[in-house]
Amino acid sequence: AGREGAMERRGSRRFGGLAGAVDESLASSIGKDLGNFKAEYPVTKDDLAQLANDRNRDALIAILDKGVSAVHGESGTEQAIGGQIEDLESPPEYKNMYNKVHRLVVQLKEDQKNGPFEEHSTEEHEADKHVDVAVNVLTSLLLRSSPETGIDPREVEHRREVFGTNAISEKPMDSFLK
C-alpha cells in the first residue's frame, strides 16, 4: 500500500498537476485516432524547427501558445464542436485541460518578464519547473507522444511525412584558417 500511495502522489505532481488530464488526453486521442494517424497536429514542422534552432524559453512559449490557441480557440467564447454548442458553465474535460495549459503559458511569460533569476534561487527553480512541465505538455499533449512508450509504430511514416525525419543536420564548421 505504501508504494502505491507514493506512486499516486508522484503521479499527481507529474506535469505540474496536469498528469491526469494529459493521460486522459492521450488515452482519448489513442482511442479516437487509433488506426487514423492522419489526425491534425496543432503545431507544424516549421514550429518545431524554430524551437530546435532557438532552443530558448521564448521559442517554447511561442509553440505552446500556438498549439493551445489552435486546439482551444483564441476567443474563449462558445465554440461548435461536432455540430453542438458546448456548455460554458460545464465545459468538457479537454477544455479544462487546455485552460490549465493556457495558465502555464501565462506563467512562463510571467517568468520571462520577471527573470533572469538569481542562480539557485527559489524563483529560478520554479521557473525551471514550469519549463519542464511545458516541455512535457508539448510532447505529450500537442504531439501526442507518450513519455513512457513513445509513438505507435504504425504512426512513424505519417509523422515522417508531417514533421520530416528525426535528424539534426550538421552545420558546416567555419574554418579558423580563413
Coordinates of C-alpha atoms in Angstrom, one line a residue, residues 19-160:
A19 CA -0.8 14.4 -15.3
G20 CA -4.4 13.1 -15.1
A21 CA -5.5 15.4 -17.9
V22 CA -2.5 14.6 -20.1
D23 CA -3.0 10.8 -19.6
E24 CA -6.8 11.2 -20.3
S25 CA -6.0 13.2 -23.5
L26 CA -3.5 10.6 -24.7
A27 CA -6.0 7.8 -24.0
S28 CA -8.8 9.7 -25.7
S29 CA -6.6 10.5 -28.7
I30 CA -5.4 6.9 -29.0
G31 CA -9.0 5.6 -28.7
K32 CA -10.3 8.1 -31.1
D33 CA -7.5 8.2 -33.6
L34 CA -6.3 4.6 -33.4
G35 CA -6.0 3.5 -37.0
N36 CA -6.4 7.1 -38.1
F37 CA -2.9 8.5 -37.8
K38 CA -3.8 11.3 -40.2
A39 CA -5.1 13.4 -37.4
E40 CA -4.0 17.0 -37.5
Y41 CA -1.3 18.3 -35.1
P42 CA -1.7 21.8 -33.7
V43 CA 2.0 22.6 -34.4
T44 CA 3.9 22.2 -37.6
K45 CA 7.4 21.0 -38.5
D46 CA 8.4 24.7 -39.0
D47 CA 7.3 25.4 -35.4
L48 CA 9.4 22.5 -34.2
A49 CA 12.3 23.6 -36.4
Q50 CA 12.1 27.1 -34.9
L51 CA 12.2 25.7 -31.4
A52 CA 15.1 23.4 -32.3
N53 CA 17.0 26.3 -33.7
D54 CA 16.3 28.8 -31.0
R55 CA 16.4 26.4 -28.0
N56 CA 15.1 29.0 -25.6
R57 CA 12.1 29.7 -23.4
D58 CA 10.6 32.3 -25.8
A59 CA 10.5 29.7 -28.6
L60 CA 8.9 27.2 -26.2
I61 CA 6.3 29.7 -25.1
A62 CA 5.6 30.6 -28.8
I63 CA 5.0 27.0 -29.8
L64 CA 2.9 26.2 -26.7
D65 CA 0.9 29.4 -27.2
K66 CA 0.2 28.5 -30.9
G67 CA -0.7 24.9 -30.1
V68 CA -3.1 25.8 -27.3
S69 CA -4.7 28.5 -29.4
A70 CA -5.1 26.1 -32.3
V71 CA -6.8 23.5 -30.1
H72 CA -8.6 25.6 -27.5
G73 CA -9.6 28.5 -29.7
E74 CA -8.4 32.0 -29.1
S75 CA -11.7 33.7 -28.3
G76 CA -12.7 31.7 -25.3
T77 CA -16.3 32.1 -26.4
E78 CA -18.7 29.3 -27.2
Q79 CA -17.5 27.1 -30.0
A80 CA -19.3 24.5 -32.0
I81 CA -17.8 21.0 -31.5
G82 CA -19.3 18.1 -33.5
G83 CA -22.1 20.4 -34.6
Q84 CA -23.1 21.2 -31.0
I85 CA -22.5 24.3 -28.9
E86 CA -20.7 23.4 -25.7
D87 CA -22.0 24.4 -22.3
L88 CA -19.8 27.3 -21.0
E89 CA -20.9 26.6 -17.4
S90 CA -19.8 23.0 -17.5
P91 CA -17.0 22.8 -20.1
P92 CA -15.7 19.4 -21.3
E93 CA -12.6 18.0 -19.6
Y94 CA -10.4 18.7 -22.6
K95 CA -11.3 22.4 -22.3
N96 CA -10.4 22.4 -18.6
M97 CA -7.1 20.8 -19.5
Y98 CA -6.3 23.4 -22.2
N99 CA -7.3 26.2 -19.8
K100 CA -4.6 24.8 -17.4
V101 CA -2.1 24.7 -20.2
H102 CA -3.0 28.3 -21.1
R103 CA -2.4 29.3 -17.5
L104 CA 1.0 27.5 -17.7
V105 CA 1.8 29.6 -20.8
V106 CA 0.8 32.8 -18.9
Q107 CA 3.1 31.7 -16.0
L108 CA 6.0 31.1 -18.4
K109 CA 5.6 34.5 -19.9
E110 CA 5.5 36.0 -16.4
D111 CA 8.7 34.1 -15.5
Q112 CA 10.4 35.6 -18.7
K113 CA 9.2 39.1 -17.8
N114 CA 10.5 38.8 -14.2
G115 CA 13.7 37.0 -14.9
P116 CA 16.5 36.3 -15.2
F117 CA 16.6 35.0 -11.6
E118 CA 19.5 34.6 -9.3
E119 CA 21.2 31.3 -9.7
H120 CA 19.9 28.5 -7.4
S121 CA 17.1 30.8 -6.1
T122 CA 13.6 29.6 -5.4
E123 CA 12.4 31.7 -8.3
E124 CA 14.8 30.1 -10.7
H125 CA 13.8 26.6 -9.5
E126 CA 10.1 27.4 -10.0
A127 CA 10.7 28.9 -13.5
D128 CA 12.7 25.7 -14.4
K129 CA 9.9 23.5 -13.2
H130 CA 7.4 25.5 -15.4
V131 CA 9.7 24.8 -18.4
D132 CA 9.9 21.1 -17.6
V133 CA 6.1 20.9 -17.4
A134 CA 5.8 22.9 -20.6
V135 CA 8.2 20.5 -22.5
N136 CA 6.2 17.5 -21.3
V137 CA 2.9 19.1 -22.3
L138 CA 4.3 19.9 -25.8
T139 CA 5.5 16.3 -26.4
S140 CA 2.5 14.6 -24.7
L141 CA -0.4 16.8 -25.4
L142 CA 0.3 18.6 -28.6
L143 CA 2.5 16.0 -30.3
R144 CA 0.5 13.0 -28.8
S145 CA 3.6 11.1 -27.8
S146 CA 3.9 9.1 -24.6
P147 CA 7.0 9.7 -22.5
E148 CA 6.9 6.1 -21.4
T149 CA 6.2 4.3 -24.7
G150 CA 6.8 6.9 -27.5
I151 CA 4.6 6.7 -30.5
D152 CA 2.8 3.8 -32.1
P153 CA 5.0 2.2 -34.7
R154 CA 2.1 2.5 -37.2
E155 CA 2.4 6.3 -36.9
V156 CA 6.1 6.5 -38.0
E157 CA 5.6 7.0 -41.7
H158 CA 2.8 9.5 -41.3
R159 CA 4.8 11.5 -38.8
R160 CA 7.8 11.5 -41.1

